[in-house]
PDB file of C-alpha atoms and ligand atoms in Angstrom:
ATOM      1  CA  MET A   1      73.945   6.616 -43.087  1.00 47.00           C
ATOM      2  CA  PHE A   2      75.593   9.691 -41.728  1.00 44.00           C
ATOM      3  CA  LEU A   3      74.035   8.941 -38.203  1.00 43.00           C
ATOM      4  CA  LYS A   4      74.696   5.320 -38.402  1.00 52.00           C
ATOM      5  CA  ILE A   5      78.434   6.232 -38.970  1.00 47.00           C
ATOM      6  CA  LEU A   6      78.551   8.678 -36.279  1.00 41.00           C
ATOM      7  CA  SER A   7      76.967   6.006 -33.593  1.00 46.00           C
ATOM      8  CA  ILE A   8      79.382   3.488 -34.541  1.00 45.00           C
ATOM      9  CA  LEU A   9      82.045   6.086 -34.016  1.00 44.00           C
ATOM     10  CA  VAL A  10      80.663   7.264 -30.623  1.00 38.00           C
ATOM     11  CA  ALA A  11      80.391   3.312 -29.391  1.00 42.00           C
ATOM     12  CA  LEU A  12      83.887   2.674 -30.408  1.00 41.00           C
ATOM     13  CA  SER A  13      85.361   5.807 -28.188  1.00 40.00           C
ATOM     14  CA  GLY A  14      83.025   4.530 -25.572  1.00 37.00           C
ATOM     15  CA  LEU A  15      84.804   1.224 -25.957  1.00 37.00           C
ATOM     16  CA  PHE A  16      88.094   2.722 -26.438  1.00 37.00           C
ATOM     17  CA  MET A  17      87.782   4.599 -23.099  1.00 36.00           C
ATOM     18  CA  TYR A  18      86.245   1.723 -21.084  1.00 35.00           C
ATOM     19  CA  TYR A  19      89.040  -0.190 -22.199  1.00 36.00           C
ATOM     20  CA  ASN A  20      91.831   2.297 -21.591  1.00 36.00           C
ATOM     21  CA  ASN A  21      90.506   3.037 -17.915  1.00 37.00           C
ATOM     22  CA  TYR A  22      90.161  -0.494 -17.124  1.00 37.00           C
ATOM     23  CA  THR A  23      92.915  -2.410 -18.795  1.00 35.00           C
ATOM     24  CA  PHE A  24      95.946  -0.307 -19.366  1.00 38.00           C
ATOM     25  CA  ASN A  25      95.707   2.660 -17.110  1.00 49.00           C
ATOM     26  CA  PHE A  26      95.809   0.743 -13.713  1.00 60.00           C
ATOM     27  CA  PHE A  27      97.760   3.626 -11.713  1.00 62.00           C
ATOM     28  CA  PRO A  28      96.820   6.948 -13.406  1.00 55.00           C
ATOM     29  CA  SER A  29      99.295   9.381 -12.235  1.00 52.00           C
ATOM     30  CA  THR A  30      96.989  11.908 -10.692  1.00 55.00           C
ATOM     31  CA  LYS A  31      95.133  11.130  -7.519  1.00 58.00           C
ATOM     32  CA  VAL A  32      91.787   9.916  -8.149  1.00 56.00           C
ATOM     33  CA  THR A  33      89.597  12.387  -6.014  1.00 56.00           C
ATOM     34  CA  GLN A  34      86.142  11.552  -6.849  1.00 58.00           C
ATOM     35  CA  LYS A  35      83.998   9.313  -5.278  1.00 61.00           C
ATOM     36  CA  SER A  36      83.634   6.154  -7.337  1.00 58.00           C
ATOM     37  CA  THR A  37      79.705   5.521  -7.922  1.00 61.00           C
ATOM     38  CA  THR A  38      80.113   2.588 -10.428  1.00 79.00           C
ATOM     39  CA  GLU A  39      82.722   0.268  -8.737  1.00 90.00           C
ATOM     40  CA  LYS A  40      81.820  -2.035  -5.956  1.00 96.00           C
ATOM     41  CA  LEU A  41      83.763  -1.624  -2.754  1.00 97.00           C
ATOM     42  CA  TYR A  42      84.706  -4.638  -0.416  1.00 98.00           C
ATOM     43  CA  THR A  43      85.555  -4.484   2.864  1.00 98.00           C
ATOM     44  CA  GLU A  44      88.159  -6.924   4.231  1.00 97.00           C
ATOM     45  CA  ASN A  45      85.661  -9.111   5.919  1.00 98.00           C
ATOM     46  CA  GLU A  46      83.373  -9.387   2.603  1.00 98.00           C
ATOM     47  CA  LEU A  47      86.521 -10.169   0.631  1.00 98.00           C
ATOM     48  CA  SER A  48      87.595 -13.074   3.053  1.00 97.00           C
ATOM     49  CA  LYS A  49      84.199 -14.768   2.167  1.00 98.00           C
ATOM     50  CA  TYR A  50      85.287 -15.326  -1.288  1.00 98.00           C
ATOM     51  CA  ASN A  51      87.143 -18.297  -0.271  1.00 97.00           C
ATOM     52  CA  GLY A  52      85.732 -21.431  -2.081  1.00 96.00           C
ATOM     53  CA  VAL A  53      84.431 -22.577   0.915  1.00 96.00           C
ATOM     54  CA  ASP A  54      81.922 -19.885   2.528  1.00 96.00           C
ATOM     55  CA  SER A  55      81.118 -19.242  -1.348  1.00 96.00           C
ATOM     56  CA  ASP A  56      81.488 -21.047  -4.451  1.00 96.00           C
ATOM     57  CA  PHE A  57      83.645 -18.145  -5.653  1.00 98.00           C
ATOM     58  CA  LEU A  58      87.603 -17.325  -5.182  1.00 98.00           C
ATOM     59  CA  TYR A  59      88.677 -13.563  -5.350  1.00 98.00           C
ATOM     60  CA  LEU A  60      91.893 -12.076  -4.651  1.00 98.00           C
ATOM     61  CA  SER A  61      93.006  -8.603  -4.100  1.00 98.00           C
ATOM     62  CA  LEU A  62      96.141  -7.132  -5.517  1.00 98.00           C
ATOM     63  CA  LEU A  63      96.969  -3.482  -4.724  1.00 98.00           C
ATOM     64  CA  GLY A  64      93.441  -3.372  -3.411  1.00 98.00           C
ATOM     65  CA  ARG A  65      92.194  -4.359  -7.039  1.00 97.00           C
ATOM     66  CA  ILE A  66      89.766  -7.445  -6.741  1.00 98.00           C
ATOM     67  CA  PHE A  67      89.571  -9.936  -9.041  1.00 98.00           C
ATOM     68  CA  ASP A  68      87.276 -13.120  -9.607  1.00 98.00           C
ATOM     69  CA  VAL A  69      89.837 -16.128 -10.397  1.00 98.00           C
ATOM     70  CA  THR A  70      87.493 -18.858  -9.631  1.00 98.00           C
ATOM     71  CA  LYS A  71      88.030 -20.309 -13.051  1.00 98.00           C
ATOM     72  CA  GLY A  72      91.685 -20.435 -11.983  1.00 98.00           C
ATOM     73  CA  SER A  73      90.639 -22.908  -9.325  1.00 97.00           C
ATOM     74  CA  LYS A  74      93.285 -25.449  -9.914  1.00 97.00           C
ATOM     75  CA  HIS A  75      95.728 -22.804  -8.823  1.00 97.00           C
ATOM     76  CA  TYR A  76      93.862 -20.931  -5.998  1.00 97.00           C
ATOM     77  CA  GLY A  77      91.345 -23.402  -4.467  1.00 97.00           C
ATOM     78  CA  PRO A  78      91.572 -24.519  -1.026  1.00 96.00           C
ATOM     79  CA  GLY A  79      94.548 -26.720  -0.598  1.00 94.00           C
ATOM     80  CA  SER A  80      96.297 -25.540  -3.948  1.00 95.00           C
ATOM     81  CA  ASN A  81      99.754 -24.008  -4.338  1.00 94.00           C
ATOM     82  CA  TYR A  82      98.523 -20.233  -4.504  1.00 96.00           C
ATOM     83  CA  ASN A  83      95.438 -20.413  -2.195  1.00 96.00           C
ATOM     84  CA  ILE A  84      97.365 -17.709  -0.062  1.00 95.00           C
ATOM     85  CA  PHE A  85      96.216 -14.904  -2.240  1.00 97.00           C
ATOM     86  CA  ILE A  86      92.808 -15.939  -1.783  1.00 97.00           C
ATOM     87  CA  GLY A  87      90.140 -13.783   0.089  1.00 97.00           C
ATOM     88  CA  ARG A  88      92.820 -11.242   1.154  1.00 97.00           C
ATOM     89  CA  ASP A  89      95.535  -8.803  -0.081  1.00 97.00           C
ATOM     90  CA  ALA A  90      98.889 -10.503  -0.203  1.00 97.00           C
ATOM     91  CA  SER A  91     100.267  -8.042  -2.772  1.00 97.00           C
ATOM     92  CA  LYS A  92     103.864  -8.745  -0.952  1.00 96.00           C
ATOM     93  CA  SER A  93     103.843 -12.504  -1.561  1.00 95.00           C
ATOM     94  CA  PHE A  94     103.638 -12.227  -5.383  1.00 96.00           C
ATOM     95  CA  ILE A  95     107.525 -11.143  -4.967  1.00 96.00           C
ATOM     96  CA  THR A  96     108.430 -12.712  -2.170  1.00 94.00           C
ATOM     97  CA  GLY A  97     107.382 -16.035  -3.025  1.00 93.00           C
ATOM     98  CA  GLU A  98     106.616 -16.674   0.533  1.00 90.00           C
ATOM     99  CA  PHE A  99     103.650 -18.568   0.681  1.00 90.00           C
ATOM    100  CA  SER A 100     103.539 -19.948   4.301  1.00 85.00           C
ATOM    101  CA  ASP A 101     103.748 -16.461   5.845  1.00 78.00           C
ATOM    102  CA  THR A 102     100.218 -15.562   7.226  1.00 79.00           C
ATOM    103  CA  SER A 103     100.910 -12.319   8.729  1.00 85.00           C
ATOM    104  CA  LYS A 104      98.431  -9.353   8.544  1.00 85.00           C
ATOM    105  CA  THR A 105     100.524  -7.027   6.685  1.00 93.00           C
ATOM    106  CA  LEU A 106     101.230  -8.977   3.463  1.00 95.00           C
ATOM    107  CA  ASP A 107      99.598  -5.788   1.591  1.00 96.00           C
ATOM    108  CA  ASP A 108     102.728  -3.618   2.816  1.00 96.00           C
ATOM    109  CA  VAL A 109     104.302  -3.117  -0.627  1.00 97.00           C
ATOM    110  CA  LEU A 110     106.537  -0.269   0.558  1.00 97.00           C
ATOM    111  CA  GLU A 111     109.108  -2.610   2.051  1.00 93.00           C
ATOM    112  CA  LEU A 112     109.549  -3.751  -1.332  1.00 95.00           C
ATOM    113  CA  ALA A 113     112.338  -2.751  -3.814  1.00 94.00           C
ATOM    114  CA  PRO A 114     110.851   0.100  -6.392  1.00 92.00           C
ATOM    115  CA  ASN A 115     111.593  -2.606  -9.265  1.00 91.00           C
ATOM    116  CA  ASP A 116     109.629  -4.788  -7.595  1.00 95.00           C
ATOM    117  CA  LEU A 117     106.523  -2.873  -7.841  1.00 96.00           C
ATOM    118  CA  ILE A 118     107.142  -3.105 -11.903  1.00 95.00           C
ATOM    119  CA  GLY A 119     106.729  -6.833 -10.931  1.00 95.00           C
ATOM    120  CA  LEU A 120     103.358  -6.358  -9.188  1.00 96.00           C
ATOM    121  CA  GLU A 121     102.189  -4.174 -12.276  1.00 95.00           C
ATOM    122  CA  ASN A 122     102.819  -6.896 -14.631  1.00 95.00           C
ATOM    123  CA  TRP A 123     100.643  -9.450 -12.346  1.00 97.00           C
ATOM    124  CA  ILE A 124      98.020  -6.676 -12.392  1.00 97.00           C
ATOM    125  CA  LYS A 125      98.045  -6.869 -16.074  1.00 96.00           C
ATOM    126  CA  MET A 126      97.777 -10.560 -16.070  1.00 97.00           C
ATOM    127  CA  TYR A 127      94.698 -10.544 -13.948  1.00 97.00           C
ATOM    128  CA  ASP A 128      93.138  -7.849 -16.006  1.00 96.00           C
ATOM    129  CA  GLU A 129      93.508  -9.865 -19.110  1.00 96.00           C
ATOM    130  CA  GLN A 130      92.891 -13.446 -17.828  1.00 97.00           C
ATOM    131  CA  TYR A 131      90.283 -12.754 -14.934  1.00 98.00           C
ATOM    132  CA  ILE A 132      87.277 -10.691 -14.065  1.00 97.00           C
ATOM    133  CA  TYR A 133      87.647  -7.376 -12.163  1.00 97.00           C
ATOM    134  CA  LYS A 134      85.508  -6.882  -9.380  1.00 97.00           C
ATOM    135  CA  GLY A 135      86.014  -3.687  -7.571  1.00 97.00           C
ATOM    136  CA  LYS A 136      88.161  -2.199  -5.000  1.00 97.00           C
ATOM    137  CA  LEU A 137      89.186  -3.347  -1.178  1.00 98.00           C
ATOM    138  CA  ILE A 138      88.791  -0.778   1.331  1.00 98.00           C
ATOM    139  CA  GLY A 139      92.168  -0.829   3.285  1.00 97.00           C
ATOM    140  CA  ARG A 140      95.367   0.170   2.896  1.00 97.00           C
ATOM    141  CA  PHE A 141      95.312   1.335  -0.950  1.00 97.00           C
ATOM    142  CA  TYR A 142      91.372   2.667  -1.317  1.00 97.00           C
ATOM    143  CA  ASP A 143      89.231   4.525   1.511  1.00 96.00           C
ATOM    144  CA  ALA A 144      85.919   3.544   2.178  1.00 96.00           C
ATOM    145  CA  ASP A 145      84.630   6.158  -0.738  1.00 94.00           C
ATOM    146  CA  GLY A 146      86.868   4.105  -3.081  1.00 95.00           C
ATOM    147  CA  MET A 147      89.455   6.916  -3.270  1.00 95.00           C
ATOM    148  CA  GLU A 148      93.137   6.263  -3.166  1.00 96.00           C
ATOM    149  CA  THR A 149      94.957   6.664   0.232  1.00 97.00           C
ATOM    150  CA  ASP A 150      98.018   8.275   0.828  1.00 97.00           C
ATOM    151  CA  TYR A 151      99.909   5.048   1.356  1.00 97.00           C
ATOM    152  CA  MET A 152      98.572   4.463  -2.410  1.00 97.00           C
ATOM    153  CA  MET A 153     100.145   7.640  -3.428  1.00 97.00           C
ATOM    154  CA  ARG A 154     103.426   6.687  -1.887  1.00 97.00           C
ATOM    155  CA  VAL A 155     103.277   3.329  -3.990  1.00 97.00           C
ATOM    156  CA  LYS A 156     102.606   5.100  -7.316  1.00 96.00           C
ATOM    157  CA  GLU A 157     105.347   7.632  -6.604  1.00 96.00           C
ATOM    158  CA  LYS A 158     107.548   4.951  -6.067  1.00 96.00           C
ATOM    159  CA  LEU A 159     106.653   2.727  -9.098  1.00 95.00           C
ATOM    160  CA  GLU A 160     106.958   5.777 -11.226  1.00 95.00           C
ATOM    161  CA  ASP A 161     110.545   6.157 -10.058  1.00 93.00           C
ATOM    162  CA  ALA A 162     111.337   2.686 -10.672  1.00 94.00           C
ATOM    163  CA  GLN A 163     109.741   3.120 -14.338  1.00 94.00           C
ATOM    164  CA  ARG A 164     111.858   6.024 -15.134  1.00 93.00           C
ATOM    165  CA  GLU A 165     114.920   4.216 -13.676  1.00 89.00           C
ATOM    166  CA  LYS A 166     113.940   1.158 -16.043  1.00 90.00           C
ATOM    167  CA  LEU A 167     113.850   3.436 -19.077  1.00 91.00           C
ATOM    168  CA  LEU A 168     117.183   5.173 -18.393  1.00 87.00           C
ATOM    169  CA  LYS A 169     118.575   1.867 -17.879  1.00 85.00           C
ATOM    170  CA  GLU A 170     116.815   0.652 -21.239  1.00 87.00           C
ATOM    171  CA  LYS A 171     118.009   3.651 -23.074  1.00 87.00           C
ATOM    172  CA  LEU A 172     121.526   3.111 -21.539  1.00 84.00           C
ATOM    173  CA  ASN A 173     121.636  -0.295 -22.517  1.00 85.00           C
ATOM    174  CA  THR A 174     120.596   0.258 -26.098  1.00 89.00           C
ATOM    175  CA  GLN A 175     123.459   3.047 -26.360  1.00 91.00           C
ATOM    176  CA  TYR A 176     126.017   1.014 -24.485  1.00 93.00           C
ATOM    177  CA  PRO A 177     125.226  -2.479 -24.459  1.00 94.00           C
ATOM    178  CA  PRO A 178     127.483  -4.914 -22.336  1.00 93.00           C
ATOM    179  CA  CYS A 179     130.444  -6.822 -23.718  1.00 96.00           C
ATOM    180  CA  ASN A 180     130.902 -10.344 -23.602  1.00 95.00           C
ATOM    181  CA  ALA A 181     133.387 -11.567 -21.017  1.00 94.00           C
ATOM    182  CA  GLU A 182     135.460 -14.674 -20.306  1.00 94.00           C
ATOM    183  CA  TRP A 183     138.100 -15.388 -17.755  1.00 89.00           C
ATOM    184  CA  ASP A 184     141.131 -17.981 -18.174  1.00 86.00           C
ATOM    185  CA  ALA A 185     143.811 -18.792 -15.532  1.00 83.00           C
ATOM    186  CA  ASN A 186     146.563 -18.377 -18.101  1.00 81.00           C
ATOM    187  CA  THR A 187     145.718 -15.344 -20.206  1.00 80.00           C
ATOM    188  CA  GLY A 188     143.553 -13.418 -18.000  1.00 83.00           C
ATOM    189  CA  SER A 189     140.152 -12.017 -18.963  1.00 90.00           C
ATOM    190  CA  ARG A 190     138.973 -10.912 -22.458  1.00 94.00           C
ATOM    191  CA  VAL A 191     136.184  -8.508 -23.142  1.00 95.00           C
ATOM    192  CA  TRP A 192     134.740  -8.412 -26.872  1.00 96.00           C
ATOM    193  CA  CYS A 193     131.928  -7.107 -28.637  1.00 96.00           C
ATOM    194  CA  THR A 194     129.690  -8.609 -31.300  1.00 96.00           C
ATOM    195  CA  LYS A 195     126.253  -7.514 -33.146  1.00 95.00           C
ATOM    196  CA  ARG A 196     124.223  -9.346 -30.227  1.00 95.00           C
ATOM    197  CA  SER A 197     126.673  -8.874 -27.248  1.00 95.00           C
ATOM    198  CA  GLY A 198     124.703  -7.986 -24.238  1.00 92.00           C
ATOM    199  CA  GLY A 199     121.507  -9.628 -25.767  1.00 91.00           C
ATOM    200  CA  VAL A 200     121.184  -6.285 -27.747  1.00 91.00           C
ATOM    201  CA  ASP A 201     120.651  -6.826 -31.464  1.00 92.00           C
ATOM    202  CA  ARG A 202     122.035  -3.978 -33.546  1.00 92.00           C
ATOM    203  CA  ASP A 203     123.744  -3.544 -36.864  1.00 93.00           C
ATOM    204  CA  TRP A 204     127.329  -2.550 -35.481  1.00 94.00           C
ATOM    205  CA  GLU A 205     129.841  -4.517 -33.263  1.00 95.00           C
ATOM    206  CA  GLY A 206     131.392  -1.769 -31.066  1.00 95.00           C
ATOM    207  CA  VAL A 207     134.514  -1.719 -29.534  1.00 96.00           C
ATOM    208  CA  PRO A 208     135.264  -2.380 -25.415  1.00 96.00           C
ATOM    209  CA  ARG A 209     135.353   0.201 -23.284  1.00 96.00           C
ATOM    210  CA  MET A 210     135.114   0.975 -19.270  1.00 95.00           C
ATOM    211  CA  ILE A 211     131.908   2.842 -17.903  1.00 93.00           C
ATOM    212  CA  HIS A 212     131.532   3.644 -14.429  1.00 89.00           C
ATOM    213  CA  GLU A 213     127.707   4.598 -14.124  1.00 80.00           C
ATOM    214  CA  PRO A 214     126.561   6.770 -11.028  1.00 75.00           C
ATOM    215  CA  GLY A 215     125.386   4.323  -8.175  1.00 73.00           C
ATOM    216  CA  ALA A 216     127.674   1.355  -9.305  1.00 79.00           C
ATOM    217  CA  SER A 217     130.090   0.041  -7.073  1.00 82.00           C
ATOM    218  CA  GLU A 218     132.826  -0.510  -9.840  1.00 88.00           C
ATOM    219  CA  PRO A 219     133.119   0.247 -13.421  1.00 90.00           C
ATOM    220  CA  HIS A 220     131.798  -2.476 -16.385  1.00 92.00           C
ATOM    221  CA  CYS A 221     132.655  -3.362 -19.933  1.00 95.00           C
ATOM    222  CA  VAL A 222     130.391  -1.878 -22.736  1.00 95.00           C
ATOM    223  CA  CYS A 223     130.390  -1.789 -26.385  1.00 96.00           C
ATOM    224  CA  VAL A 224     130.542   1.431 -27.893  1.00 95.00           C
ATOM    225  CA  ARG A 225     130.061   2.486 -31.456  1.00 94.00           C
ATOM    226  CA  GLU A 226     133.050   3.928 -32.752  1.00 92.00           C
ATOM    227  CA  ASP A 227     131.774   7.484 -33.544  1.00 91.00           C
ATOM    228  CA  LEU A 228     130.819   7.724 -29.834  1.00 91.00           C
ATOM    229  CA  ILE A 229     134.148   6.604 -28.417  1.00 92.00           C
ATOM    230  CA  ASN A 230     135.482   9.906 -27.325  1.00 91.00           C
ATOM    231  CA  SER A 231     132.813  10.449 -24.576  1.00 89.00           C
ATOM    232  CA  ALA A 232     134.383  11.682 -21.482  1.00 88.00           C
ATOM    233  CA  LYS A 233     132.598   9.025 -19.700  1.00 88.00           C
ATOM    234  CA  LEU A 234     134.235   5.863 -21.172  1.00 93.00           C
ATOM    235  CA  LYS A 235     137.704   4.731 -20.208  1.00 94.00           C
ATOM    236  CA  GLU A 236     139.969   2.575 -22.524  1.00 94.00           C
ATOM    237  CA  TYR A 237     141.411  -0.657 -21.431  1.00 93.00           C
ATOM    238  CA  GLU A 238     145.144  -0.368 -20.960  1.00 90.00           C
ATOM    239  CA  GLY A 239     147.549  -2.040 -23.549  1.00 88.00           C
ATOM    240  CA  CYS A 240     144.334  -2.720 -25.850  1.00 90.00           C
ATOM    241  CA  ASP A 241     144.031  -1.467 -29.687  1.00 92.00           C
ATOM    242  CA  PRO A 242     141.429   1.288 -29.242  1.00 92.00           C
ATOM    243  CA  ILE A 243     139.237   0.249 -32.018  1.00 93.00           C
ATOM    244  CA  ALA A 244     139.651  -3.645 -31.752  1.00 94.00           C
ATOM    245  CA  PRO A 245     136.352  -5.184 -31.092  1.00 93.00           C
ATOM    246  CA  SER A 246     138.130  -7.804 -28.643  1.00 94.00           C
ATOM    247  CA  CYS A 247     140.755  -7.181 -26.020  1.00 93.00           C
ATOM    248  CA  VAL A 248     142.849  -9.461 -23.475  1.00 91.00           C
ATOM    249  CA  VAL A 249     142.758  -7.197 -20.373  1.00 86.00           C
ATOM    250  CA  LYS A 250     146.029  -6.568 -19.109  1.00 68.00           C
ATOM    251  CA  ARG A 251     146.627  -8.367 -15.961  1.00 62.00           C
ATOM    252  CA  ASP A 252     148.155  -6.258 -12.815  1.00 57.00           C
TER     253      ASP A 252
HETATM  254  C1  HEM B 301     107.297 -15.448  -6.418  1.00 89.66           C
HETATM  255  C2  HEM B 301     107.089 -17.009  -6.709  1.00 89.66           C
HETATM  256  C3  HEM B 301     105.671 -17.169  -7.427  1.00 89.66           C
HETATM  257  C4  HEM B 301     104.676 -16.631  -7.442  1.00 89.66           C
HETATM  258  C5  HEM B 301     104.118 -15.370  -7.005  1.00 89.66           C
HETATM  259  C6  HEM B 301     103.871 -17.510  -8.496  1.00 89.66           C
HETATM  260  C7  HEM B 301     102.593 -17.297  -8.578  1.00 89.66           C
HETATM  261  C8  HEM B 301     101.919 -17.981  -9.519  1.00 89.66           C
HETATM  262  C9  HEM B 301     100.434 -17.597  -9.879  1.00 89.66           C
HETATM  263  C10 HEM B 301      99.583 -16.614  -9.246  1.00 89.66           C
HETATM  264  C11 HEM B 301     100.189 -18.830 -10.867  1.00 89.66           C
HETATM  265  C12 HEM B 301      98.458 -18.783 -11.261  1.00 89.66           C
HETATM  266  C13 HEM B 301      98.634 -17.878 -12.591  1.00 89.66           C
HETATM  267  C14 HEM B 301      97.301 -18.086 -13.318  1.00 89.66           C
HETATM  268  O1  HEM B 301      96.304 -17.631 -12.393  1.00 89.66           O
HETATM  269  O2  HEM B 301      97.157 -18.232 -14.177  1.00 89.66           O
HETATM  270  C15 HEM B 301     101.141 -19.524 -11.029  1.00 89.66           C
HETATM  271  C16 HEM B 301     101.013 -20.496 -11.986  1.00 89.66           C
HETATM  272  C17 HEM B 301     102.396 -21.435 -11.927  1.00 89.66           C
HETATM  273  N1  HEM B 301     103.426 -21.332 -11.480  1.00 89.66           N
HETATM  274 FE1  HEM B 301     103.847 -20.008 -10.036  1.00 89.66          FE
HETATM  275  N2  HEM B 301     104.671 -18.339  -8.830  1.00 89.66           N
HETATM  276  C18 HEM B 301     105.735 -18.344  -8.239  1.00 89.66           C
HETATM  277  C19 HEM B 301     106.914 -19.127  -8.426  1.00 89.66           C
HETATM  278  C20 HEM B 301     106.926 -20.261  -9.019  1.00 89.66           C
HETATM  279  C21 HEM B 301     108.013 -21.437  -9.247  1.00 89.66           C
HETATM  280  C22 HEM B 301     109.264 -21.181  -8.657  1.00 89.66           C
HETATM  281  C23 HEM B 301     107.528 -22.284 -10.226  1.00 89.66           C
HETATM  282  C24 HEM B 301     108.216 -23.456 -10.618  1.00 89.66           C
HETATM  283  C25 HEM B 301     109.337 -24.309 -10.089  1.00 89.66           C
HETATM  284  C26 HEM B 301     106.311 -21.958 -10.227  1.00 89.66           C
HETATM  285  C27 HEM B 301     105.136 -22.825 -11.163  1.00 89.66           C
HETATM  286  C28 HEM B 301     104.255 -22.529 -11.744  1.00 89.66           C
HETATM  287  C29 HEM B 301     103.442 -23.423 -12.617  1.00 89.66           C
HETATM  288  C30 HEM B 301     103.992 -24.526 -13.602  1.00 89.66           C
HETATM  289  C31 HEM B 301     102.122 -22.485 -12.687  1.00 89.66           C
HETATM  290  C32 HEM B 301     100.863 -22.934 -14.039  1.00 89.66           C
HETATM  291  C33 HEM B 301     100.455 -24.252 -13.131  1.00 89.66           C
HETATM  292  C34 HEM B 301      99.280 -24.480 -14.270  1.00 89.66           C
HETATM  293  O3  HEM B 301      99.245 -24.352 -15.196  1.00 89.66           O
HETATM  294  O4  HEM B 301      98.652 -25.848 -13.515  1.00 89.66           O
HETATM  295  N3  HEM B 301     105.850 -20.835  -9.823  1.00 89.66           N
HETATM  296  N4  HEM B 301     102.271 -18.733 -10.079  1.00 89.66           N
END
């Protein structure tokens, strides 16, 4: 009995490790330095054959990770909307939406904004969940041993920066959700807070304050919980009751 339980536990932990490796951990933060022995590596020429014409299969590559998308042939087959992705790595087009561009540098994702790399990571999640992972493409992201290239390391660094920034923004958004705002030609503008303003559901309403975040060209209105209104980075709206949830902003 004990052995049976032990073998089940071992099998489950193996399954967890497999899943963790291939489904969640798309970009482990350290460089992969060991030659991959189990994964198949494809050259660009090999990949180009999986185009639904030279072969019955449809493969695409995203950041050098190859997926069999044959079951989605209505999207990807010859003549279909997303055929540009087939038989190649056109990662950049997943963000630009430029599907008629056939240039050879559609995998040059470092040209994209940091935040766009998060978009690419989301596409990879979709392919991992919906389609079959086949292996890696030798080229910009992986070398002939299946190891990450320096280019890939730069992509990962940029992605990690974007993720950090996104987390910071989310944190700030929860602490200081944006106000509602409206403008009227006669009365000027009004800013106000509710328990849902800024799309952040909460159990407090808050009062409007101006905040000037680093990097932003001008201050904007956020809702602040009354016990936090004394922070030096927040500025009151002139002529408004400092603890009123709504404020008609004085016109100059
Ligand atoms: C950056 C722009 C875009 C990209 C990269 C993109 C990419 C894709 C991809 C890869 C699929 C297939 C998903 C799968 O395998 O399940 C898809 C499906 C789809 N896309 Fe887009 N798309 C873009 C813009 C748009 C726009 C602007 C529309 C609508 C006006 C649209 C409408 C659709 C629809 C309706 C489907 C599903 C089609 C079906 O189920 O038959 N896409 N898109």
